[in-house]
C-alpha cells in the first residue's frame, strides 16, 4: 500500500525541514550567478517577464507533480517511476524518464561544481583582501586569471565535489537536513544588505529599469527557450531532484502550499540578486551582457570600495558556496539513492562512485575555459554546450514527460489522493496545467526555436 510505505533512506523530520531542503535545492548558483547574467545577455525586462510566466504556469504545477510522484513512489526517481508505472498499468519504458534525470544531474553537477569552485576561490580572494581599493580593471583580471588556470580551478572543483559527497554520504537527516538549516536564512540576510548597498550607487533606478522594463525587441526565440529552461533549472525541476526530496516527505504535508512557498522564495532571491547586481554594473560602466563572469567581476568592485566591504565580500562568497552546496547535494541524490536501492550498497560507497564520475566530467568544463577553449560546437565551448543541453533541452524535456505522467498516465484518483487538495476547483486547475498548459508550452517553445513559427526570431 502506497500510503503506508516509507523510504528506506529516511524522512525529513518536519514540514519545515522539507521546505528548507527543497528551497536549498532551488536557491543556488542559478539564482545568484546565472539569473543575472542570462538576464543581462537577453535584454532584461522582457526576459524576466517570460521567466516569471514560466515559473507560474509551468514551474509550480510541475513542482507539485514531482513532489507528489516522489511521495507516492517513495524511492529514487528511477524506481519510483517503475512503481508508479506498474500501479497505473502503463508501459514500463516510463522508467527511462528517471534515467534521463540521473544523466542530467551528472551533467549539471559536473559544471556546477566548477562554478561553485570559482565561488570558493573568491572566498579566498575576499579573505586576503584582494578587492579592497582596487580598480575595476584589476578586479576583472582576477577573474580572467582564474579562468585561464586549469590547476587553480581543478583544486577548487575537487574540494567542492568532496564537500558535496561528504554531506550526501551522511544521509537525509544527518547530512542534507542539517546542512540547509543555517545556510538559507543567512543567505537571505546578506542579500538584503547588498540590495541596500546597491541603492546607494546612483544607478539604482537604471538597474531596476533594466530588470523590470520590458523591451520585447531584444527577445529572440532562443531567449524564450532560455527563460523557460531557466525556470526549470532554478526550481530544480525536470530531473528528479524535487522528486527524490518528495520521496522523503512525510504523509500529512500539503504539497500545493509547500510548492508555492518554495517557488516564491526562489523567485524572490533571484529578483533580489538582480536588484543588487545591475545597479553596481551600471554605476561602474560595466557590460550587463558579459556572461558567466558577471557577478565575479561586478560585486567585488562594490566590496572593494564600500565600508565593511571586506566582511560583506567574504560573507557573500561564503554564502554563495553554501547555496551551491545545498543545490549540489540534490543534483546527485537521485543517482546515489538509486545506487543504494539497486546494488544494496552503502551510501558512502555510492557517493564515491557517483562523485568520481561527476568530478571527471567536470574536468571538461575546467578545460573549456583554457586548454580546450578552441574546441567548439556551433560556436559554443564544452561548458556552454553542457549548459545549453541540460538547462534548455533535458530539463524542459524531463518536465514535459513528468507533466504528462502526472496528468495523464497516473490515475487522476491517485494523483488527487496524494496531493490531498480538498478544493475540487484547485485540483482541476492543477490538472489542467499539467495536462495541457505545461506540455503545450514546452512543445511550442521547442518548435519556435526550430523556426516553425518565427516568433521572436
Ligand atoms: N536549482 C539550482 C540552482 O538554481 C540548480 C539545480 C538544478 C539543482 C536542477 C537541482 C536540480 O542553482
Tab-separated table of C-alpha atoms and ligand atoms in Angstrom:
chain	number	residue	atom	x	y	z
A	1	UNK	CA	0.000	0.000	0.000
A	2	UNK	CA	1.475	3.266	-1.158
A	3	UNK	CA	0.333	5.365	1.749
A	4	UNK	CA	1.980	3.372	4.498
A	5	UNK	CA	5.247	2.950	2.636
A	6	UNK	CA	8.337	4.773	3.844
A	7	UNK	CA	11.576	5.476	2.079
A	8	UNK	CA	14.494	3.242	3.055
A	9	UNK	CA	16.635	6.356	3.012
A	10	UNK	CA	14.744	8.076	5.837
A	11	UNK	CA	12.372	11.016	6.072
A	12	UNK	CA	12.534	14.755	6.723
A	13	UNK	CA	11.858	15.469	10.369
A	14	UNK	CA	9.261	18.166	9.679
A	15	UNK	CA	7.444	20.191	7.043
A	16	UNK	CA	9.894	22.999	7.685
A	17	UNK	CA	12.851	20.697	7.074
A	18	UNK	CA	11.428	19.733	3.694
A	19	UNK	CA	10.755	23.345	2.758
A	20	UNK	CA	14.292	24.292	3.721
A	21	UNK	CA	15.831	21.395	1.848
A	22	UNK	CA	13.787	21.987	-1.297
A	23	UNK	CA	14.406	25.737	-1.099
A	24	UNK	CA	18.075	24.930	-0.570
A	25	UNK	CA	17.966	22.868	-3.741
A	26	UNK	CA	16.162	25.568	-5.678
A	27	UNK	CA	18.156	28.551	-4.450
A	28	UNK	CA	21.662	28.208	-5.757
A	29	UNK	CA	24.056	29.409	-8.388
A	30	UNK	CA	21.033	29.559	-10.680
A	31	UNK	CA	19.617	32.497	-8.761
A	32	UNK	CA	22.694	34.477	-7.898
A	33	UNK	CA	25.139	33.644	-10.657
A	34	UNK	CA	23.093	32.537	-13.644
A	35	UNK	CA	19.880	34.565	-13.493
A	36	UNK	CA	21.624	37.963	-13.551
A	37	UNK	CA	23.963	37.103	-16.401
A	38	UNK	CA	21.384	35.483	-18.660
A	39	UNK	CA	19.033	38.390	-17.979
A	40	UNK	CA	21.892	40.677	-18.993
A	41	UNK	CA	22.545	38.705	-22.163
A	42	UNK	CA	18.888	38.559	-23.149
A	43	UNK	CA	17.910	42.176	-22.815
A	44	UNK	CA	16.445	42.473	-19.308
A	45	UNK	CA	12.758	43.143	-18.527
A	46	UNK	CA	11.090	41.204	-21.331
A	47	UNK	CA	13.178	38.170	-20.497
A	48	UNK	CA	12.235	38.476	-16.812
A	49	UNK	CA	8.518	38.547	-17.686
A	50	UNK	CA	8.736	35.366	-19.760
A	51	UNK	CA	10.725	33.742	-16.951
A	52	UNK	CA	8.109	34.697	-14.320
A	53	UNK	CA	5.288	33.415	-16.518
A	54	UNK	CA	7.106	30.089	-16.886
A	55	UNK	CA	7.579	29.811	-13.115
A	56	UNK	CA	3.860	30.338	-12.506
A	57	UNK	CA	2.283	28.352	-15.326
A	58	UNK	CA	4.818	25.536	-15.776
A	59	UNK	CA	7.143	25.526	-12.768
A	60	UNK	CA	4.725	25.378	-9.852
A	61	UNK	CA	2.433	22.702	-11.341
A	62	UNK	CA	5.424	20.545	-12.283
A	63	UNK	CA	6.956	21.009	-8.842
A	64	UNK	CA	3.710	19.709	-7.353
A	65	UNK	CA	3.734	16.809	-9.820
A	66	UNK	CA	7.310	15.825	-8.957
A	67	UNK	CA	6.790	16.039	-5.203
A	68	UNK	CA	3.562	14.083	-5.456
A	69	UNK	CA	5.098	11.337	-7.609
A	70	UNK	CA	8.090	11.068	-5.288
A	71	UNK	CA	5.966	10.766	-2.187
A	72	UNK	CA	3.781	8.128	-3.769
A	73	UNK	CA	6.714	6.085	-5.085
A	74	UNK	CA	8.966	6.530	-2.023
A	75	UNK	CA	12.164	5.590	-3.904
A	76	UNK	CA	14.763	7.070	-6.223
A	77	UNK	CA	13.131	8.598	-9.325
A	78	UNK	CA	14.057	5.599	-11.484
A	79	UNK	CA	12.408	3.093	-9.146
A	80	UNK	CA	9.584	5.461	-8.281
A	81	UNK	CA	8.660	5.675	-11.942
A	82	UNK	CA	8.848	1.906	-12.165
A	83	UNK	CA	6.481	1.519	-9.201
A	84	UNK	CA	4.055	4.170	-10.384
A	85	UNK	CA	4.046	2.707	-13.878
A	86	UNK	CA	3.103	-0.691	-12.516
A	87	UNK	CA	0.433	0.878	-10.328
A	88	UNK	CA	-1.034	2.668	-13.343
A	89	UNK	CA	-0.662	-0.381	-15.606
A	90	UNK	CA	1.355	1.718	-18.052
A	91	UNK	CA	4.290	1.000	-20.345
A	92	UNK	CA	7.407	0.130	-18.321
A	93	UNK	CA	9.569	2.258	-20.595
A	94	UNK	CA	8.495	5.236	-18.489
A	95	UNK	CA	11.325	4.465	-16.107
A	96	UNK	CA	13.756	5.805	-18.717
A	97	UNK	CA	12.459	9.188	-17.656
A	98	UNK	CA	14.207	8.533	-14.345
A	99	UNK	CA	17.409	7.797	-16.251
A	100	UNK	CA	17.124	10.995	-18.247
A	101	UNK	CA	17.043	12.816	-14.911
A	102	UNK	CA	20.026	10.975	-13.475
A	103	UNK	CA	22.114	11.764	-16.546
A	104	UNK	CA	21.014	15.408	-16.453
A	105	UNK	CA	22.013	15.514	-12.773
A	106	UNK	CA	25.541	14.281	-13.559
A	107	UNK	CA	25.984	16.716	-16.393
A	108	UNK	CA	24.690	19.705	-14.436
A	109	UNK	CA	26.664	18.931	-11.296
A	110	UNK	CA	29.843	18.484	-13.334
A	111	UNK	CA	29.883	22.142	-14.383
A	112	UNK	CA	28.021	23.399	-11.325
A	113	UNK	CA	30.899	22.213	-9.201
A	114	UNK	CA	33.418	24.156	-11.285
A	115	UNK	CA	31.426	27.378	-10.933
A	116	UNK	CA	30.977	26.701	-7.212
A	117	UNK	CA	34.753	26.273	-7.211
A	118	UNK	CA	35.100	29.803	-8.592
A	119	UNK	CA	32.977	30.966	-5.664
A	120	UNK	CA	35.334	29.199	-3.273
A	121	UNK	CA	38.312	30.802	-4.953
A	122	UNK	CA	36.599	34.140	-4.371
A	123	UNK	CA	36.145	33.351	-0.689
A	124	UNK	CA	39.918	33.061	-0.516
A	125	UNK	CA	40.424	36.238	-2.570
A	126	UNK	CA	37.968	38.152	-0.382
A	127	UNK	CA	39.691	36.891	2.733
A	128	UNK	CA	43.142	38.107	1.747
A	129	UNK	CA	41.665	41.472	0.761
A	130	UNK	CA	42.194	41.211	-2.997
A	131	UNK	CA	39.357	43.628	-3.796
A	132	UNK	CA	39.934	46.483	-1.400
A	133	UNK	CA	40.688	49.741	-3.100
A	134	UNK	CA	41.387	48.020	-6.435
A	135	UNK	CA	40.261	49.362	-9.798
A	136	UNK	CA	37.631	47.642	-11.925
A	137	UNK	CA	40.378	46.576	-14.327
A	138	UNK	CA	42.430	44.856	-11.645
A	139	UNK	CA	39.337	43.121	-10.307
A	140	UNK	CA	38.404	41.950	-13.806
A	141	UNK	CA	41.851	40.473	-14.196
A	142	UNK	CA	41.388	38.351	-11.068
A	143	UNK	CA	38.609	36.570	-12.884
A	144	UNK	CA	40.308	36.141	-16.240
A	145	UNK	CA	43.393	34.786	-14.463
A	146	UNK	CA	41.298	32.250	-12.602
A	147	UNK	CA	39.624	31.081	-15.801
A	148	UNK	CA	42.976	30.758	-17.504
A	149	UNK	CA	44.308	28.431	-14.810
A	150	UNK	CA	43.282	24.766	-15.042
A	151	UNK	CA	45.194	23.958	-11.878
A	152	UNK	CA	43.542	26.533	-9.663
A	153	UNK	CA	40.093	25.608	-10.961
A	154	UNK	CA	40.763	21.886	-10.558
A	155	UNK	CA	41.769	22.326	-6.922
A	156	UNK	CA	38.565	24.190	-6.053
A	157	UNK	CA	36.383	21.894	-8.147
A	158	UNK	CA	37.857	18.930	-6.288
A	159	UNK	CA	37.282	20.475	-2.867
A	160	UNK	CA	33.686	21.304	-3.748
A	161	UNK	CA	32.930	17.786	-5.016
A	162	UNK	CA	34.427	16.223	-1.895
A	163	UNK	CA	32.346	18.513	0.341
A	164	UNK	CA	29.176	17.693	-1.601
A	165	UNK	CA	29.709	13.962	-1.408
A	166	UNK	CA	30.610	14.173	2.296
A	167	UNK	CA	27.200	15.687	3.029
A	168	UNK	CA	25.293	13.260	0.804
A	169	UNK	CA	27.120	10.339	2.411
A	170	UNK	CA	25.711	11.341	5.805
A	171	UNK	CA	22.171	10.764	4.587
A	172	UNK	CA	18.872	12.577	4.615
A	173	UNK	CA	18.611	13.765	8.222
A	174	UNK	CA	22.220	13.827	9.342
A	175	UNK	CA	23.557	15.354	6.136
A	176	UNK	CA	21.066	17.081	3.863
A	177	UNK	CA	18.732	18.415	6.519
A	178	UNK	CA	21.406	19.692	8.874
A	179	UNK	CA	23.356	21.415	6.148
A	180	UNK	CA	20.476	23.563	4.909
A	181	UNK	CA	19.278	24.680	8.336
A	182	UNK	CA	21.615	27.632	8.838
A	183	UNK	CA	22.507	28.466	5.282
A	184	UNK	CA	19.239	29.661	3.847
A	185	UNK	CA	18.335	32.394	6.367
A	186	UNK	CA	21.860	33.823	6.337
A	187	UNK	CA	21.935	33.966	2.567
A	188	UNK	CA	18.756	35.982	2.559
A	189	UNK	CA	20.154	38.402	5.115
A	190	UNK	CA	23.348	39.111	3.169
A	191	UNK	CA	21.381	39.598	0.005
A	192	UNK	CA	19.289	42.270	1.706
A	193	UNK	CA	22.463	44.062	2.765
A	194	UNK	CA	23.693	44.051	-0.807
A	195	UNK	CA	20.386	45.391	-2.069
A	196	UNK	CA	20.717	48.224	0.441
A	197	UNK	CA	24.227	48.939	-0.817
A	198	UNK	CA	23.033	48.942	-4.445
A	199	UNK	CA	20.571	51.714	-3.553
A	200	UNK	CA	23.492	53.977	-2.767
A	201	UNK	CA	25.307	53.509	-6.082
A	202	UNK	CA	23.449	56.186	-8.008
A	203	UNK	CA	22.470	53.770	-10.763
A	204	UNK	CA	19.750	52.107	-8.743
A	205	UNK	CA	16.888	53.278	-10.969
A	206	UNK	CA	18.780	52.331	-14.091
A	207	UNK	CA	19.263	48.852	-12.651
A	208	UNK	CA	15.598	48.492	-11.763
A	209	UNK	CA	14.555	49.738	-15.157
A	210	UNK	CA	16.758	47.214	-16.884
A	211	UNK	CA	15.315	44.426	-14.783
A	212	UNK	CA	11.650	45.369	-14.964
A	213	UNK	CA	11.048	47.473	-18.054
A	214	UNK	CA	10.140	45.109	-20.882
A	215	UNK	CA	11.561	45.691	-24.323
A	216	UNK	CA	10.426	42.798	-26.471
A	217	UNK	CA	12.526	43.895	-29.420
A	218	UNK	CA	15.535	42.254	-27.743
A	219	UNK	CA	13.801	38.859	-27.445
A	220	UNK	CA	14.780	36.029	-29.747
A	221	UNK	CA	13.313	32.518	-29.964
A	222	UNK	CA	16.363	31.357	-28.079
A	223	UNK	CA	15.814	33.907	-25.293
A	224	UNK	CA	12.334	32.478	-24.766
A	225	UNK	CA	13.816	28.988	-24.569
A	226	UNK	CA	16.490	30.222	-22.167
A	227	UNK	CA	13.833	31.825	-19.939
A	228	UNK	CA	11.797	28.624	-19.866
A	229	UNK	CA	14.868	26.443	-19.371
A	230	UNK	CA	15.936	28.650	-16.524
A	231	UNK	CA	12.544	28.320	-14.839
A	232	UNK	CA	13.205	24.563	-14.708
A	233	UNK	CA	16.822	24.987	-13.681
A	234	UNK	CA	16.185	27.443	-10.897
A	235	UNK	CA	13.354	25.402	-9.381
A	236	UNK	CA	15.430	22.197	-9.717
A	237	UNK	CA	12.746	20.648	-11.913
A	238	UNK	CA	12.748	18.098	-14.698
A	239	UNK	CA	15.490	15.815	-13.394
A	240	UNK	CA	14.157	14.191	-10.245
A	241	UNK	CA	15.818	16.301	-7.537
A	242	UNK	CA	12.487	17.507	-6.207
A	243	UNK	CA	11.007	14.054	-6.816
A	244	UNK	CA	13.611	12.385	-4.632
A	245	UNK	CA	13.138	15.062	-1.949
A	246	UNK	CA	9.393	14.411	-2.206
A	247	UNK	CA	10.055	10.737	-1.521
A	248	UNK	CA	11.350	11.705	1.943
A	249	UNK	CA	8.293	13.845	2.667
A	250	UNK	CA	6.034	12.697	5.494
A	251	UNK	CA	2.493	11.860	4.572
A	252	UNK	CA	0.380	14.658	6.006
A	253	UNK	CA	2.059	17.668	4.434
A	254	UNK	CA	0.341	19.836	1.839
A	255	UNK	CA	2.228	19.656	-1.430
A	256	UNK	CA	0.459	22.597	-3.078
A	257	UNK	CA	1.272	25.030	-0.299
A	258	UNK	CA	4.892	23.983	0.102
A	259	UNK	CA	5.467	24.146	-3.668
A	260	UNK	CA	4.208	27.704	-3.822
A	261	UNK	CA	6.353	28.730	-0.881
A	262	UNK	CA	9.463	27.181	-2.402
A	263	UNK	CA	8.858	28.741	-5.812
A	264	UNK	CA	8.101	32.097	-4.167
A	265	UNK	CA	11.280	32.101	-2.092
A	266	UNK	CA	13.350	31.076	-5.099
A	267	UNK	CA	11.913	33.829	-7.287
A	268	UNK	CA	12.407	36.418	-4.582
A	269	UNK	CA	16.081	35.530	-4.202
A	270	UNK	CA	16.656	35.731	-7.961
A	271	UNK	CA	14.987	39.135	-8.231
A	272	UNK	CA	16.869	40.447	-5.202
A	273	UNK	CA	20.125	39.267	-6.725
A	274	UNK	CA	19.243	41.196	-9.891
A	275	UNK	CA	18.310	44.286	-7.879
A	276	UNK	CA	21.636	44.082	-6.043
A	277	UNK	CA	23.789	43.444	-9.082
A	278	UNK	CA	22.587	45.609	-12.002
A	279	UNK	CA	22.928	48.988	-10.262
A	280	UNK	CA	26.540	48.094	-9.476
A	281	UNK	CA	27.084	47.033	-13.093
A	282	UNK	CA	25.726	50.289	-14.481
A	283	UNK	CA	27.323	52.518	-11.853
A	284	UNK	CA	30.720	51.139	-12.873
A	285	UNK	CA	30.097	51.302	-16.603
A	286	UNK	CA	30.316	47.533	-16.955
A	287	UNK	CA	28.594	45.394	-19.578
A	288	UNK	CA	25.411	43.659	-18.334
A	289	UNK	CA	25.773	41.090	-21.111
A	290	UNK	CA	29.272	39.999	-20.220
A	291	UNK	CA	28.295	36.388	-19.464
A	292	UNK	CA	29.216	33.878	-16.749
A	293	UNK	CA	31.814	36.161	-15.145
A	294	UNK	CA	29.256	38.868	-14.356
A	295	UNK	CA	28.943	38.530	-10.573
A	296	UNK	CA	32.614	37.701	-10.138
A	297	UNK	CA	33.591	40.863	-11.945
A	298	UNK	CA	30.964	43.265	-10.633
A	299	UNK	CA	30.280	42.577	-6.967
A	300	UNK	CA	33.952	42.636	-5.912
A	301	UNK	CA	34.104	46.210	-7.234
A	302	UNK	CA	31.379	47.145	-4.762
A	303	UNK	CA	33.045	45.203	-1.966
A	304	UNK	CA	36.332	46.869	-2.755
A	305	UNK	CA	35.003	50.358	-2.247
A	306	UNK	CA	32.319	50.073	0.427
A	307	UNK	CA	32.818	50.395	4.179
A	308	UNK	CA	32.853	46.958	5.717
A	309	UNK	CA	33.361	45.593	2.217
A	310	UNK	CA	35.938	43.084	3.357
A	311	UNK	CA	33.426	41.405	5.658
A	312	UNK	CA	30.453	41.590	3.285
A	313	UNK	CA	32.516	40.305	0.395
A	314	UNK	CA	33.769	37.427	2.440
A	315	UNK	CA	30.284	36.590	3.733
A	316	UNK	CA	28.753	36.891	0.305
A	317	UNK	CA	31.056	34.390	-1.346
A	318	UNK	CA	30.849	32.015	1.602
A	319	UNK	CA	27.085	32.064	1.340
A	320	UNK	CA	27.269	31.599	-2.422
A	321	UNK	CA	29.276	28.455	-1.787
A	322	UNK	CA	26.709	27.275	0.749
A	323	UNK	CA	23.834	27.986	-1.616
A	324	UNK	CA	25.676	25.993	-4.264
A	325	UNK	CA	26.306	23.135	-1.830
A	326	UNK	CA	22.662	22.816	-0.830
A	327	UNK	CA	21.766	22.560	-4.530
A	328	UNK	CA	24.621	20.252	-5.453
A	329	UNK	CA	23.535	17.624	-2.950
A	330	UNK	CA	20.137	17.442	-4.618
A	331	UNK	CA	21.673	17.071	-8.066
A	332	UNK	CA	23.391	13.813	-7.126
A	333	UNK	CA	20.875	12.449	-4.600
A	334	UNK	CA	18.692	10.705	-7.257
A	335	UNK	CA	21.730	8.784	-8.561
A	336	UNK	CA	23.007	7.922	-5.079
A	337	UNK	CA	19.576	6.787	-3.876
A	338	UNK	CA	19.245	4.592	-6.953
A	339	UNK	CA	22.664	3.007	-6.384
A	340	UNK	CA	21.808	2.214	-2.785
A	341	UNK	CA	18.487	0.659	-3.816
A	342	UNK	CA	19.762	-1.191	-6.836
A	343	UNK	CA	23.092	-2.567	-5.653
A	344	UNK	CA	22.201	-2.697	-1.987
A	345	UNK	CA	25.453	-0.949	-1.138
A	346	UNK	CA	26.325	1.592	1.495
A	347	UNK	CA	25.595	5.227	0.817
A	348	UNK	CA	29.252	6.068	1.258
A	349	UNK	CA	30.334	3.740	-1.495
A	350	UNK	CA	27.614	5.024	-3.813
A	351	UNK	CA	28.844	8.558	-3.146
A	352	UNK	CA	32.422	7.742	-4.032
A	353	UNK	CA	31.368	6.190	-7.326
A	354	UNK	CA	28.891	8.854	-8.370
A	355	UNK	CA	31.081	11.703	-7.142
A	356	UNK	CA	34.057	10.308	-9.061
A	357	UNK	CA	32.174	10.191	-12.350
A	358	UNK	CA	30.910	13.732	-11.868
A	359	UNK	CA	34.337	15.044	-10.926
A	360	UNK	CA	35.856	13.570	-14.077
A	361	UNK	CA	33.170	15.084	-16.272
A	362	UNK	CA	33.768	18.406	-14.554
A	363	UNK	CA	37.321	18.487	-15.855
A	364	UNK	CA	35.814	19.104	-19.287
A	365	UNK	CA	34.361	22.360	-18.000
A	366	UNK	CA	37.631	23.331	-16.327
A	367	UNK	CA	39.476	22.913	-19.642
A	368	UNK	CA	36.757	24.599	-21.678
A	369	UNK	CA	37.961	27.985	-20.376
A	370	UNK	CA	41.610	27.445	-21.242
A	371	UNK	CA	43.229	24.410	-22.943
A	372	UNK	CA	40.076	23.437	-24.843
A	373	UNK	CA	38.647	26.887	-25.411
A	374	UNK	CA	39.161	26.492	-29.134
A	375	UNK	CA	37.146	23.270	-29.249
A	376	UNK	CA	33.643	24.388	-30.074
A	377	UNK	CA	30.360	23.025	-31.346
A	378	UNK	CA	28.188	25.622	-33.140
A	379	UNK	CA	30.479	28.235	-31.619
A	380	UNK	CA	29.937	27.006	-28.058
A	381	UNK	CA	32.662	25.569	-25.837
A	382	UNK	CA	32.261	22.407	-23.751
A	383	UNK	CA	30.769	24.262	-20.777
A	384	UNK	CA	28.342	26.184	-22.977
A	385	UNK	CA	27.252	23.013	-24.762
A	386	UNK	CA	26.595	21.250	-21.431
A	387	UNK	CA	24.703	24.240	-20.090
A	388	UNK	CA	22.532	24.535	-23.218
A	389	UNK	CA	21.933	20.793	-23.455
A	390	UNK	CA	20.893	20.401	-19.810
A	391	UNK	CA	19.045	23.607	-18.964
A	392	UNK	CA	17.451	24.297	-22.323
A	393	UNK	CA	16.763	20.764	-23.553
A	394	UNK	CA	16.996	17.988	-20.951
A	395	UNK	CA	15.187	19.723	-18.066
A	396	UNK	CA	12.259	21.026	-20.162
A	397	UNK	CA	12.003	17.616	-21.845
A	398	UNK	CA	12.060	15.866	-18.464
A	399	UNK	CA	9.446	18.312	-17.192
A	400	UNK	CA	7.296	17.717	-20.262
A	401	UNK	CA	7.187	13.972	-19.606
A	402	UNK	CA	6.719	14.406	-15.858
A	403	UNK	CA	3.690	16.607	-16.566
A	404	UNK	CA	2.297	14.028	-18.978
A	405	UNK	CA	2.895	11.241	-16.494
A	406	UNK	CA	1.319	13.023	-13.538
A	407	UNK	CA	-1.590	14.373	-15.565
A	408	UNK	CA	-2.360	11.573	-17.975
A	409	UNK	CA	-0.654	8.305	-17.081
A	410	UNK	CA	-1.289	8.206	-13.344
A	411	UNK	CA	-4.896	7.687	-12.396
A	412	UNK	CA	-6.422	11.023	-11.543
A	413	UNK	CA	-7.787	9.448	-8.367
A	414	UNK	CA	-4.261	8.559	-7.210
A	415	UNK	CA	-2.873	11.991	-8.001
A	416	UNK	CA	-5.713	13.598	-6.123
A	417	UNK	CA	-5.285	11.291	-3.165
A	418	UNK	CA	-1.560	12.033	-2.938
A	419	UNK	CA	-1.859	15.777	-3.468
A	420	UNK	CA	-4.748	15.801	-0.997
A	421	UNK	CA	-6.169	19.035	-2.366
A	422	UNK	CA	-9.607	19.233	-0.786
A	423	UNK	CA	-10.745	22.008	-3.038
A	424	UNK	CA	-12.071	20.437	-6.288
A	425	UNK	CA	-11.549	23.604	-8.304
A	426	UNK	CA	-7.919	23.892	-7.272
A	427	UNK	CA	-7.287	20.284	-8.208
A	428	UNK	CA	-8.868	20.890	-11.611
A	429	UNK	CA	-6.647	23.917	-12.145
A	430	UNK	CA	-3.552	21.855	-11.364
A	431	UNK	CA	-4.787	19.043	-13.555
A	432	UNK	CA	-5.418	21.407	-16.446
A	433	UNK	CA	-1.959	22.943	-16.092
A	434	UNK	CA	-0.101	19.626	-16.126
A	435	UNK	CA	-2.274	18.017	-18.769
A	436	UNK	CA	-2.394	20.863	-21.259
A	437	UNK	CA	-0.592	24.079	-20.417
A	438	UNK	CA	2.837	22.835	-19.316
A	439	UNK	CA	3.345	20.234	-22.078
A	440	UNK	CA	1.988	22.568	-24.762
A	441	UNK	CA	4.214	25.416	-23.599
A	442	UNK	CA	7.363	23.287	-23.694
A	443	UNK	CA	6.408	21.889	-27.093
A	444	UNK	CA	5.669	25.298	-28.605
A	445	UNK	CA	8.872	26.850	-27.277
A	446	UNK	CA	10.878	23.966	-28.784
A	447	UNK	CA	9.107	24.345	-32.133
A	448	UNK	CA	9.701	28.071	-32.029
A	449	UNK	CA	13.434	27.569	-31.625
A	450	UNK	CA	13.383	25.208	-34.588
A	451	UNK	CA	11.981	28.136	-36.521
A	452	UNK	CA	8.497	26.741	-37.116
A	453	UNK	CA	6.656	29.968	-36.259
A	454	UNK	CA	9.352	32.565	-36.319
A	455	UNK	CA	8.050	34.366	-33.221
A	456	UNK	CA	10.883	36.486	-31.768
A	457	UNK	CA	13.273	35.011	-34.288
B	1	LIG	N1	18.161	24.997	-8.696
B	1	LIG	C1	19.574	25.039	-8.638
B	1	LIG	C2	20.049	26.471	-8.829
B	1	LIG	O1	19.289	27.348	-9.133
B	1	LIG	C3	20.221	24.125	-9.646
B	1	LIG	C4	19.624	22.767	-9.741
B	1	LIG	C5	19.080	22.328	-10.933
B	1	LIG	C6	19.568	21.934	-8.622
B	1	LIG	C7	18.475	21.088	-11.034
B	1	LIG	C8	18.978	20.685	-8.712
B	1	LIG	C9	18.434	20.268	-9.896
B	1	LIG	O2	21.202	26.752	-8.679
